[in-house]
Structure formats: C-alpha cells, structure tokens
Amino acid sequence: MTMNLSLTDIQQTFRDCGLKSTPQRTAIYQALVHSTAHPTAENLFTQVSPAYPMLSLNTVYYTLGVLRKAGLVQEVNVGHDRARFDANLSPHHHVICLGCHAILDVMDPRLNRLSSPLGIPKDFEITSHQVAFRGYCGTCRRSRSSMTTSPSGKRPAIQ
Amino acid sequence: MTMNLSLTDIQQTFRDCGLKSTPQRTAIYQALVHSTAHPTAENLFTQVSPAYPMLSLNTVYYTLGVLRKAGLVQEVNVGHDRARFDANLSPHHHVICLGCHAILDVMDPRLNRLSSPLGIPKDFEITSHQVAFRGYCGTCRRSRSSMTTSPSGKRPAIQ
DNA sequence: TTGCTACATAGGAATCATTCCTAAACAGGA
DNA sequence: TCCTGTTTAGGAATGATTCCTATGTAGCAA
Ligand SMILES: [Mn+2]
Ligand SMILES: [Mn+2]
Ligand SMILES: [Zn+2]
Ligand SMILES: [Zn+2]
C-alpha cells in the first residue's frame, strides 16, 4: 500500500507500464493498492462488484495476471490454497495467522539482508527471499484458549 | 530425511504415534522419508503405485493428512499450487526454483534465530518462521539464458 | 486363535479455485 | 472518426483436493 494513490495516479501508472486504462482494471488495482489484507481474487471481486455489477470474476483473474506481468502486483506465496495478492512491491515479509489466514506485512529492514544460504548448489542463483512468520493473531488465540475441544476454529474474515 | 530409516523403525514410529501400520501407509511414509524433493501427493502415488497396484491417490491424501495430524509430516507452504510434503521435521528453510519448482532444503542454523518481527500487534503469538529463498537452479538458469524468447520454460521433473 | 470394532482403503462423485474459449465491447493511436 | 489489438463477460473445462460409502483389515480382547 503506497499511501493514498489517487485515480489519476493509477491511470498514470498504467500508462507508464503500457497498460490500457479501463474502469474495471483501475477499480481492481485501486482496491488492491488500498488494502493491506492481501486479498484473494474473490475478495477483490466482492469489493469492486457493487460499483461494477457486470464485473466478472474472470476479469479479476485476468487483470491480476496482467498486473503481475507488468510488475505492479505480486502473489504472496503462502499456503497452497487460494492465491493472495499484494500491491506492496517494496521488499518486505509476512506474518500469517494459522487460525484465520490473515496476512500482515512485516517491514523490518533487518530481514532484507540475510546471509546467503549454506549448502545449496553453486549454480543456483538466488534472486529474492522472504520470511514467513506463523502463529496466531489475538482473535484466534482467544478463541482457541477457550474452546479446547475446538469444533473447527473461528475465522475472522479476511480483508 | 532422517537418514536411512528401516521398515521396522517406521512401524515403531507409527506405534509410538498410535497409528495403525498398514502396508500402504508404511510405503507412503517411507517414500517421503527417503526423499529430499518435497514431493506432491501424486509424486508419492506414482512412486509407491508399482508395489501396490491397487493403491488409490485418495489413500495418499488421506495418509498424508493422518501423518500431518500426527506431526510426522509437514506441508511445505510455498506457492498456492499443489501441496508439497516434507518428513524433515527439524527446523529448516527452503530454496525454491522459479523455473522447475524444485525445493531444496537449507539447514542453516543461523536462520533459525531471527529477531522477532517489528510492528506487529502485541497479541500476535509467533510460533515459527521459515525463510523461502527464490531463484533459478543451474538447469533452469541455463535454459533461460539460451532461449531469450522462452516458449514457456522447461521444467526439470520434481523428485 | 478367533471375533469385534474402529480405522483404513478404493473408487467414484463432488467441490472449488483457476484457466480456457469465444463473441462482443472498447481504449488508444492513426 | 476509424481500426485494431486488447479487454471484458460468461460459460465451459480443468485439475487438485475433498467427500461419500461400501468393503477390507490391524490391533485388541476374549
Ligand atoms: Mn505484503
Ligand atoms: Mn524441507
Ligand atoms: Zn487469526
Ligand atoms: Zn529449476
């Protein structure tokens, strides 16, 4: 989330990347830029839909693909379930709640400079790294401590 | 991969965990223990099938679920595509090839003691962390450097 | 050793996120 | 304004994983 990015800023960004500026694309990217929740495609669809009732989930996927190829969006590779998206491009890390699958940003510059890993093949070229901290958020921690015989765990909504 | 674990060792492990010891379960776990490739369910199915022609992929999934609940196996949460499994329970990290999706272990103890992250809610309880290094393995690096107009990228097989 | 029972297996169907396909709409440049 | 390649919407297809269920069997107790 690069602070409040106005509609015209976004359109300029698209122009800079050689991307056509359509209302749907703009709305989807704007929703993502203004979120820190690392929403899923469907989250974005749900959020943008009211303003564009004809919007297709398909378009959300297509748009995210385009934005990813343009380098404006990254997939947060955490869990193998549904994809989570992030418009925060600065190098950063994540804390993941094992209960509700919330993902929080960790902007800790100390983590950006880890020693390169020992014991991997010499010809392996590392281009980036990311630290994933896992645990339980306050909400999930409280629900677990009560019901010891947890039915299946509460899930505070994403986004 | 905890060094060569014999069949009887595995059966003992199952007994210790209160798990029934069936031929399929034993074969699946043994295949996983002896692999460092972080195979998928289907990889394990393919590997174990010849010895158990009646084996169902379903059973592989069920078995991995049981082993996971017993704490004998972890899912390597890297990418949101298909699940990768790991019987290496000691704290360690991974290098992931963006070309062929190979996953290598990084047993670097320096990475096991990272400073706890700044700027997250006080009531968030971190239970573990893992570093994911990304890049390109030698094979993939060579294939990319040649075909600049890469058709879609070669994929050296997993496992 | 035998029988019981809860757990395991196999196979098929169901689910669900994501991708593919295609016709119609449209942004942006000529 | 017109053209063309991109984008969109909707529907179908894909593919990993889960669900359902009948049958099989490991482990325990008699
Ligand atoms: Mn982030
Ligand atoms: Mn590993
Ligand atoms: Zn939580
Ligand atoms: Zn590779």
Tab-separated table of C-alpha atoms (C1' of nucleotides) and ligand atoms in Angstrom:
chain	number	residue	atom	x	y	z
A	1	MET	CA	0.000	0.000	0.000
A	2	THR	CA	1.881	3.062	-1.290
A	3	MET	CA	-0.114	5.665	0.654
A	4	ASN	CA	-3.193	7.187	-0.920
A	5	LEU	CA	-2.805	6.786	-4.628
A	6	SER	CA	-5.419	8.777	-6.486
A	7	LEU	CA	-7.339	7.643	-9.526
A	8	THR	CA	-5.221	9.779	-11.839
A	9	ASP	CA	-2.036	8.416	-10.260
A	10	ILE	CA	-3.216	4.929	-11.066
A	11	GLN	CA	-4.024	5.833	-14.635
A	12	GLN	CA	-0.574	7.352	-14.961
A	13	THR	CA	0.944	4.144	-13.596
A	14	PHE	CA	-0.929	2.157	-16.203
A	15	ARG	CA	0.246	4.457	-18.976
A	16	ASP	CA	3.826	4.123	-17.757
A	17	CYS	CA	3.512	0.361	-17.995
A	18	GLY	CA	1.853	0.443	-21.390
A	19	LEU	CA	-1.411	-0.881	-19.982
A	20	LYS	CA	-4.802	0.250	-21.194
A	21	SER	CA	-6.774	2.024	-18.545
A	22	THR	CA	-10.230	0.609	-18.138
A	23	PRO	CA	-12.683	1.275	-15.328
A	24	GLN	CA	-12.588	-2.338	-14.149
A	25	ARG	CA	-8.814	-2.549	-14.183
A	26	THR	CA	-8.499	0.735	-12.375
A	27	ALA	CA	-11.004	-0.260	-9.720
A	28	ILE	CA	-9.374	-3.628	-9.117
A	29	TYR	CA	-5.894	-2.191	-8.819
A	30	GLN	CA	-7.099	0.647	-6.639
A	31	ALA	CA	-8.806	-1.777	-4.278
A	32	LEU	CA	-5.621	-3.799	-4.014
A	33	VAL	CA	-3.366	-0.794	-3.543
A	34	HIS	CA	-5.536	0.460	-0.721
A	35	SER	CA	-5.619	-2.864	1.068
A	36	THR	CA	-3.083	-4.327	3.440
A	37	ALA	CA	-5.014	-7.567	3.809
A	38	HIS	CA	-3.525	-9.430	0.849
A	39	PRO	CA	-6.963	-10.176	-0.595
A	40	THR	CA	-7.890	-13.084	-2.812
A	41	ALA	CA	-9.248	-12.624	-6.317
A	42	GLU	CA	-12.687	-13.221	-4.940
A	43	ASN	CA	-12.221	-10.653	-2.170
A	44	LEU	CA	-11.390	-8.077	-4.813
A	45	PHE	CA	-14.344	-9.187	-6.898
A	46	THR	CA	-16.661	-8.779	-3.926
A	47	GLN	CA	-15.269	-5.392	-3.121
A	48	VAL	CA	-15.381	-3.978	-6.631
A	49	SER	CA	-18.616	-5.634	-7.782
A	50	PRO	CA	-21.059	-3.151	-6.250
A	51	ALA	CA	-19.624	-0.360	-8.392
A	52	TYR	CA	-19.458	-2.560	-11.486
A	53	PRO	CA	-22.332	-5.048	-11.336
A	54	MET	CA	-21.320	-6.566	-14.667
A	55	LEU	CA	-17.814	-7.340	-13.438
A	56	SER	CA	-16.753	-10.907	-13.950
A	57	LEU	CA	-14.547	-12.829	-11.548
A	58	ASN	CA	-12.774	-13.905	-14.675
A	59	THR	CA	-11.796	-10.319	-15.332
A	60	VAL	CA	-10.360	-10.062	-11.851
A	61	TYR	CA	-8.121	-13.048	-12.527
A	62	TYR	CA	-7.154	-11.740	-15.931
A	63	THR	CA	-6.413	-8.309	-14.542
A	64	LEU	CA	-4.315	-9.647	-11.709
A	65	GLY	CA	-2.368	-11.671	-14.256
A	66	VAL	CA	-1.733	-8.572	-16.353
A	67	LEU	CA	-0.709	-6.521	-13.353
A	68	ARG	CA	1.586	-9.285	-12.193
A	69	LYS	CA	3.301	-9.484	-15.574
A	70	ALA	CA	3.662	-5.699	-15.509
A	71	GLY	CA	5.349	-5.994	-12.128
A	72	LEU	CA	2.697	-3.964	-10.313
A	73	VAL	CA	1.386	-6.829	-8.226
A	74	GLN	CA	2.863	-9.883	-6.604
A	75	GLU	CA	1.306	-13.076	-5.457
A	76	VAL	CA	2.076	-13.787	-1.843
A	77	ASN	CA	3.186	-17.374	-1.946
A	78	VAL	CA	1.959	-18.573	1.375
A	79	GLY	CA	-0.065	-21.714	1.622
A	80	HIS	CA	-1.052	-23.691	-1.430
A	81	ASP	CA	-4.707	-22.833	-1.186
A	82	ARG	CA	-6.121	-19.780	-2.826
A	83	ALA	CA	-3.828	-17.082	-4.147
A	84	ARG	CA	-3.345	-13.877	-2.186
A	85	PHE	CA	-2.300	-10.674	-3.897
A	86	ASP	CA	-0.170	-7.759	-2.820
A	87	ALA	CA	0.470	-4.415	-4.453
A	88	ASN	CA	3.186	-3.628	-1.920
A	89	LEU	CA	6.292	-4.059	-4.020
A	90	SER	CA	8.909	-2.930	-1.534
A	91	PRO	CA	10.838	-5.853	-0.097
A	92	HIS	CA	9.003	-6.996	2.971
A	93	HIS	CA	7.913	-10.065	4.892
A	94	HIS	CA	4.765	-11.534	6.361
A	95	VAL	CA	3.136	-12.814	9.478
A	96	ILE	CA	0.462	-15.414	8.831
A	97	CYS	CA	-2.253	-16.411	11.268
A	98	LEU	CA	-2.752	-20.156	11.204
A	99	GLY	CA	-6.273	-19.695	12.505
A	100	CYS	CA	-7.900	-17.158	10.204
A	101	HIS	CA	-5.262	-16.988	7.472
A	102	ALA	CA	-4.777	-13.286	7.960
A	103	ILE	CA	-1.552	-11.988	6.445
A	104	LEU	CA	0.168	-8.948	7.929
A	105	ASP	CA	3.085	-7.069	6.459
A	106	VAL	CA	6.409	-7.030	8.258
A	107	MET	CA	8.505	-4.104	7.098
A	108	ASP	CA	11.627	-4.945	9.035
A	109	PRO	CA	14.732	-3.943	7.067
A	110	ARG	CA	16.934	-6.263	9.137
A	111	LEU	CA	15.244	-9.204	7.422
A	112	ASN	CA	16.087	-7.908	3.970
A	113	ARG	CA	19.762	-8.735	4.321
A	114	LEU	CA	20.087	-12.352	5.303
A	115	SER	CA	23.318	-14.178	4.735
A	116	SER	CA	23.016	-16.268	1.596
A	117	PRO	CA	22.124	-19.833	2.492
A	118	LEU	CA	24.743	-22.500	3.087
A	119	GLY	CA	24.838	-25.834	1.362
A	120	ILE	CA	22.997	-25.184	-1.860
A	121	PRO	CA	24.401	-25.912	-5.325
A	122	LYS	CA	26.911	-23.335	-6.547
A	123	ASP	CA	24.985	-22.729	-9.747
A	124	PHE	CA	21.739	-21.896	-8.009
A	125	GLU	CA	21.089	-18.178	-8.373
A	126	ILE	CA	19.034	-16.650	-5.580
A	127	THR	CA	17.030	-13.626	-6.640
A	128	SER	CA	14.996	-12.894	-3.542
A	129	HIS	CA	13.929	-14.201	-0.202
A	130	GLN	CA	11.001	-13.784	2.081
A	131	VAL	CA	10.444	-14.670	5.700
A	132	ALA	CA	7.101	-16.118	6.729
A	133	PHE	CA	6.316	-15.940	10.418
A	134	ARG	CA	3.448	-18.133	11.501
A	135	GLY	CA	1.347	-18.084	14.620
A	136	TYR	CA	-1.983	-16.935	15.939
A	137	CYS	CA	-3.487	-13.479	15.955
A	138	GLY	CA	-5.097	-12.133	19.108
A	139	THR	CA	-8.591	-13.043	17.994
A	140	CYS	CA	-7.700	-16.592	17.069
A	141	ARG	CA	-5.597	-17.019	20.168
A	142	ARG	CA	-8.559	-16.105	22.326
A	143	SER	CA	-10.969	-18.428	20.538
A	144	ARG	CA	-8.548	-21.333	20.827
A	145	SER	CA	-7.801	-20.834	24.519
A	146	SER	CA	-11.498	-21.016	25.362
A	147	MET	CA	-12.907	-23.966	23.435
A	148	THR	CA	-10.169	-26.531	23.989
A	149	THR	CA	-12.260	-29.025	22.045
A	150	SER	CA	-12.405	-26.561	19.179
A	151	PRO	CA	-15.123	-27.521	16.685
A	152	SER	CA	-13.062	-26.319	13.767
A	153	GLY	CA	-11.870	-22.874	14.675
A	154	LYS	CA	-13.356	-19.444	14.090
A	155	ARG	CA	-12.184	-17.471	11.130
A	156	PRO	CA	-12.135	-13.703	11.410
A	157	ALA	CA	-12.852	-12.571	7.860
A	158	ILE	CA	-10.074	-11.616	5.503
A	159	GLN	CA	-9.979	-8.026	4.339
B	1	MET	CA	15.059	-37.107	5.664
B	2	THR	CA	16.258	-38.612	8.939
B	3	MET	CA	18.943	-40.866	7.481
B	4	ASN	CA	18.041	-44.385	6.462
B	5	LEU	CA	15.017	-45.341	8.455
B	6	SER	CA	14.251	-49.033	8.159
B	7	LEU	CA	10.858	-50.564	7.754
B	8	THR	CA	10.765	-51.664	11.394
B	9	ASP	CA	11.788	-48.202	12.525
B	10	ILE	CA	8.842	-46.795	10.651
B	11	GLN	CA	6.458	-49.304	12.159
B	12	GLN	CA	7.798	-48.383	15.580
B	13	THR	CA	7.230	-44.725	14.813
B	14	PHE	CA	3.638	-45.469	13.893
B	15	ARG	CA	3.102	-47.418	17.078
B	16	ASP	CA	4.557	-44.553	19.105
B	17	CYS	CA	2.051	-42.214	17.495
B	18	GLY	CA	-0.859	-44.598	17.951
B	19	LEU	CA	-1.211	-45.097	14.226
B	20	LYS	CA	-2.142	-48.378	12.628
B	21	SER	CA	0.592	-49.800	10.492
B	22	THR	CA	-0.645	-50.745	7.053
B	23	PRO	CA	1.448	-51.608	4.014
B	24	GLN	CA	0.223	-48.593	2.077
B	25	ARG	CA	0.806	-46.184	4.937
B	26	THR	CA	4.247	-47.570	5.556
B	27	ALA	CA	5.216	-47.372	1.915
B	28	ILE	CA	3.982	-43.808	1.550
B	29	TYR	CA	5.752	-42.590	4.652
B	30	GLN	CA	8.911	-44.447	3.741
B	31	ALA	CA	8.955	-42.888	0.279
B	32	LEU	CA	8.565	-39.457	1.825
B	33	VAL	CA	11.194	-40.000	4.495
B	34	HIS	CA	13.704	-41.089	1.905
B	35	SER	CA	13.071	-38.145	-0.372
B	36	THR	CA	14.527	-34.659	-0.163
B	37	ALA	CA	12.481	-33.435	-3.107
B	38	HIS	CA	9.361	-32.382	-1.210
B	39	PRO	CA	7.116	-34.491	-3.433
B	40	THR	CA	3.464	-33.904	-4.180
B	41	ALA	CA	0.756	-36.393	-3.292
B	42	GLU	CA	0.783	-37.530	-6.870
B	43	ASN	CA	4.561	-37.973	-6.887
B	44	LEU	CA	4.243	-40.272	-3.913
B	45	PHE	CA	1.376	-42.104	-5.584
B	46	THR	CA	3.458	-42.630	-8.702
B	47	GLN	CA	6.408	-43.851	-6.701
B	48	VAL	CA	4.506	-46.246	-4.469
B	49	SER	CA	1.991	-47.489	-7.037
B	50	PRO	CA	4.176	-50.113	-8.723
B	51	ALA	CA	4.494	-52.026	-5.450
B	52	TYR	CA	0.786	-51.563	-4.629
B	53	PRO	CA	-1.148	-51.525	-7.897
B	54	MET	CA	-4.453	-51.127	-6.060
B	55	LEU	CA	-3.265	-48.003	-4.261
B	56	SER	CA	-5.606	-45.063	-4.597
B	57	LEU	CA	-4.470	-41.471	-4.843
B	58	ASN	CA	-7.177	-40.873	-2.329
B	59	THR	CA	-5.345	-43.023	0.168
B	60	VAL	CA	-2.214	-40.980	-0.370
B	61	TYR	CA	-4.097	-37.824	0.521
B	62	TYR	CA	-5.763	-39.464	3.498
B	63	THR	CA	-2.470	-40.876	4.709
B	64	LEU	CA	-0.669	-37.562	4.387
B	65	GLY	CA	-3.471	-35.977	6.371
B	66	VAL	CA	-3.100	-38.553	9.128
B	67	LEU	CA	0.669	-38.201	9.221
B	68	ARG	CA	0.332	-34.451	9.328
B	69	LYS	CA	-2.054	-34.588	12.259
B	70	ALA	CA	0.346	-36.957	13.995
B	71	GLY	CA	3.119	-34.427	13.481
B	72	LEU	CA	5.223	-36.739	11.331
B	73	VAL	CA	4.853	-34.730	8.153
B	74	GLN	CA	4.562	-31.079	7.289
B	75	GLU	CA	3.223	-29.361	4.264
B	76	VAL	CA	5.744	-27.008	2.763
B	77	ASN	CA	3.730	-23.882	2.279
B	78	VAL	CA	5.332	-22.465	-0.804
B	79	GLY	CA	3.223	-21.421	-3.711
B	80	HIS	CA	-0.529	-21.875	-3.722
B	81	ASP	CA	-0.495	-24.566	-6.351
B	82	ARG	CA	-0.219	-28.186	-5.439
B	83	ALA	CA	0.827	-29.181	-1.958
B	84	ARG	CA	4.367	-30.343	-1.292
B	85	PHE	CA	5.172	-32.616	1.630
B	86	ASP	CA	8.181	-32.943	3.876
B	87	ALA	CA	9.073	-35.516	6.517
B	88	ASN	CA	12.037	-33.436	7.631
B	89	LEU	CA	10.768	-32.056	10.920
B	90	SER	CA	13.882	-30.301	12.117
B	91	PRO	CA	13.628	-26.545	11.733
B	92	HIS	CA	14.940	-25.661	8.334
B	93	HIS	CA	14.372	-23.460	5.339
B	94	HIS	CA	13.974	-23.760	1.595
B	95	VAL	CA	15.294	-22.642	-1.751
B	96	ILE	CA	12.701	-22.703	-4.488
B	97	CYS	CA	13.457	-22.695	-8.188
B	98	LEU	CA	11.035	-20.421	-10.005
B	99	GLY	CA	11.629	-22.362	-13.203
B	100	CYS	CA	11.071	-26.013	-12.308
B	101	HIS	CA	9.586	-25.596	-8.819
B	102	ALA	CA	12.278	-27.696	-7.258
B	103	ILE	CA	12.526	-27.234	-3.496
B	104	LEU	CA	15.852	-27.731	-1.744
B	105	ASP	CA	16.429	-27.843	1.984
B	106	VAL	CA	18.501	-25.170	3.666
B	107	MET	CA	19.773	-26.388	7.004
B	108	ASP	CA	21.392	-23.157	8.101
B	109	PRO	CA	21.101	-22.739	11.871
B	110	ARG	CA	21.753	-19.007	11.612
B	111	LEU	CA	18.320	-18.632	10.048
B	112	ASN	CA	16.601	-20.354	12.945
B	113	ARG	CA	17.106	-17.419	15.276
B	114	LEU	CA	15.730	-14.337	13.622
B	115	SER	CA	14.835	-11.325	15.686
B	116	SER	CA	11.090	-11.301	16.244
B	117	PRO	CA	9.452	-9.007	13.730
B	118	LEU	CA	8.810	-5.352	14.418
B	119	GLY	CA	5.486	-3.638	14.064
B	120	ILE	CA	3.020	-6.444	14.518
B	121	PRO	CA	0.187	-6.454	17.065
B	122	LYS	CA	1.294	-7.206	20.613
B	123	ASP	CA	-1.183	-10.054	20.967
B	124	PHE	CA	0.022	-11.918	17.894
B	125	GLU	CA	1.851	-15.030	19.026
B	126	ILE	CA	4.531	-16.239	16.627
B	127	THR	CA	5.137	-19.961	16.788
B	128	SER	CA	7.571	-20.489	13.947
B	129	HIS	CA	9.145	-18.914	10.925
B	130	GLN	CA	10.584	-20.077	7.678
B	131	VAL	CA	12.709	-18.394	5.079
B	132	ALA	CA	11.966	-19.030	1.420
B	133	PHE	CA	14.775	-18.195	-0.971
B	134	ARG	CA	13.719	-17.966	-4.601
B	135	GLY	CA	15.739	-18.064	-7.761
B	136	TYR	CA	16.802	-20.374	-10.542
B	137	CYS	CA	18.603	-23.677	-10.358
B	138	GLY	CA	21.520	-24.371	-12.665
B	139	THR	CA	19.421	-26.277	-15.153
B	140	CYS	CA	16.751	-23.623	-15.382
B	141	ARG	CA	19.311	-20.854	-15.479
B	142	ARG	CA	20.943	-22.426	-18.500
B	143	SER	CA	17.669	-22.952	-20.358
B	144	ARG	CA	16.622	-19.348	-19.773
B	145	SER	CA	19.909	-17.808	-20.838
B	146	SER	CA	19.682	-19.564	-24.206
B	147	MET	CA	16.119	-19.048	-25.426
B	148	THR	CA	15.568	-15.409	-24.559
B	149	THR	CA	12.151	-15.680	-26.162
B	150	SER	CA	11.352	-18.585	-23.890
B	151	PRO	CA	8.304	-20.511	-25.123
B	152	SER	CA	7.159	-21.215	-21.589
B	153	GLY	CA	10.163	-22.615	-19.769
B	154	LYS	CA	11.485	-26.122	-19.386
B	155	ARG	CA	10.683	-27.974	-16.223
B	156	PRO	CA	13.176	-30.477	-14.880
B	157	ALA	CA	10.992	-33.061	-13.150
B	158	ILE	CA	10.295	-32.939	-9.442
B	159	GLN	CA	11.522	-35.779	-7.316
C	1	DT	C1'	-6.759	-68.450	17.707
C	2	DT	C1'	-10.991	-66.056	16.874
C	3	DG	C1'	-14.087	-62.334	16.600
C	4	DC	C1'	-15.088	-57.320	17.042
C	5	DT	C1'	-14.702	-52.832	16.026
C	6	DA	C1'	-12.762	-48.754	14.771
C	7	DC	C1'	-9.908	-47.193	11.455
C	8	DA	C1'	-8.079	-47.657	6.550
C	9	DT	C1'	-8.622	-48.282	1.712
C	10	DA	C1'	-10.508	-47.752	-3.033
C	11	DG	C1'	-13.231	-45.832	-6.204
C	12	DG	C1'	-16.402	-42.746	-7.713
C	13	DA	C1'	-18.615	-38.391	-7.346
C	14	DA	C1'	-18.452	-33.632	-5.764
C	15	DT	C1'	-16.154	-29.247	-4.871
C	16	DC	C1'	-13.942	-25.232	-5.974
C	17	DA	C1'	-10.208	-22.194	-7.477
C	18	DT	C1'	-8.339	-21.164	-11.600
C	19	DT	C1'	-7.856	-21.346	-16.592
C	20	DC	C1'	-9.562	-21.781	-21.271
C	21	DC	C1'	-12.568	-20.362	-25.064
C	22	DT	C1'	-15.200	-17.123	-27.592
C	23	DA	C1'	-18.002	-13.347	-29.019
C	24	DA	C1'	-18.851	-8.672	-28.093
C	25	DA	C1'	-17.114	-4.128	-26.261
C	26	DC	C1'	-13.782	-0.706	-26.193
C	27	DA	C1'	-9.201	2.119	-25.454
C	28	DG	C1'	-5.913	4.407	-27.761
C	29	DG	C1'	-3.456	5.540	-31.701
C	30	DA	C1'	-3.676	6.742	-36.841
D	1	DT	C1'	-13.697	9.119	-36.843
D	2	DC	C1'	-11.982	4.537	-37.817
D	3	DC	C1'	-9.191	0.328	-36.926
D	4	DT	C1'	-7.071	-2.981	-34.459
D	5	DG	C1'	-5.435	-5.291	-30.777
D	6	DT	C1'	-6.698	-5.609	-26.046
D	7	DT	C1'	-10.174	-6.309	-22.574
D	8	DT	C1'	-14.345	-7.998	-20.833
D	9	DA	C1'	-18.126	-11.348	-19.623
D	10	DG	C1'	-19.949	-15.551	-19.489
D	11	DG	C1'	-19.856	-20.200	-19.938
D	12	DA	C1'	-17.363	-24.407	-20.175
D	13	DA	C1'	-13.241	-27.014	-18.931
D	14	DT	C1'	-9.521	-28.349	-15.898
D	15	DG	C1'	-7.313	-30.260	-12.080
D	16	DA	C1'	-6.107	-30.698	-7.232
D	17	DT	C1'	-8.311	-31.933	-3.280
D	18	DT	C1'	-12.180	-33.483	-0.542
D	19	DC	C1'	-16.393	-36.024	0.289
D	20	DC	C1'	-19.101	-40.247	0.385
D	21	DT	C1'	-19.558	-45.020	1.056
D	22	DA	C1'	-19.023	-49.904	0.790
D	23	DT	C1'	-15.545	-53.180	1.725
D	24	DG	C1'	-11.201	-54.635	3.936
D	25	DT	C1'	-8.171	-55.185	7.770
D	26	DA	C1'	-4.984	-54.077	12.022
D	27	DG	C1'	-4.964	-54.417	16.622
D	28	DC	C1'	-7.063	-55.668	20.657
D	29	DA	C1'	-9.520	-58.697	23.888
D	30	DA	C1'	-11.715	-62.888	24.940
E	1	MN	MN	2.631	-7.837	1.895
E	2	MN	MN	12.321	-29.372	3.622
E	3	ZN	ZN	-6.275	-15.195	13.250
E	4	ZN	ZN	14.926	-25.218	-11.821
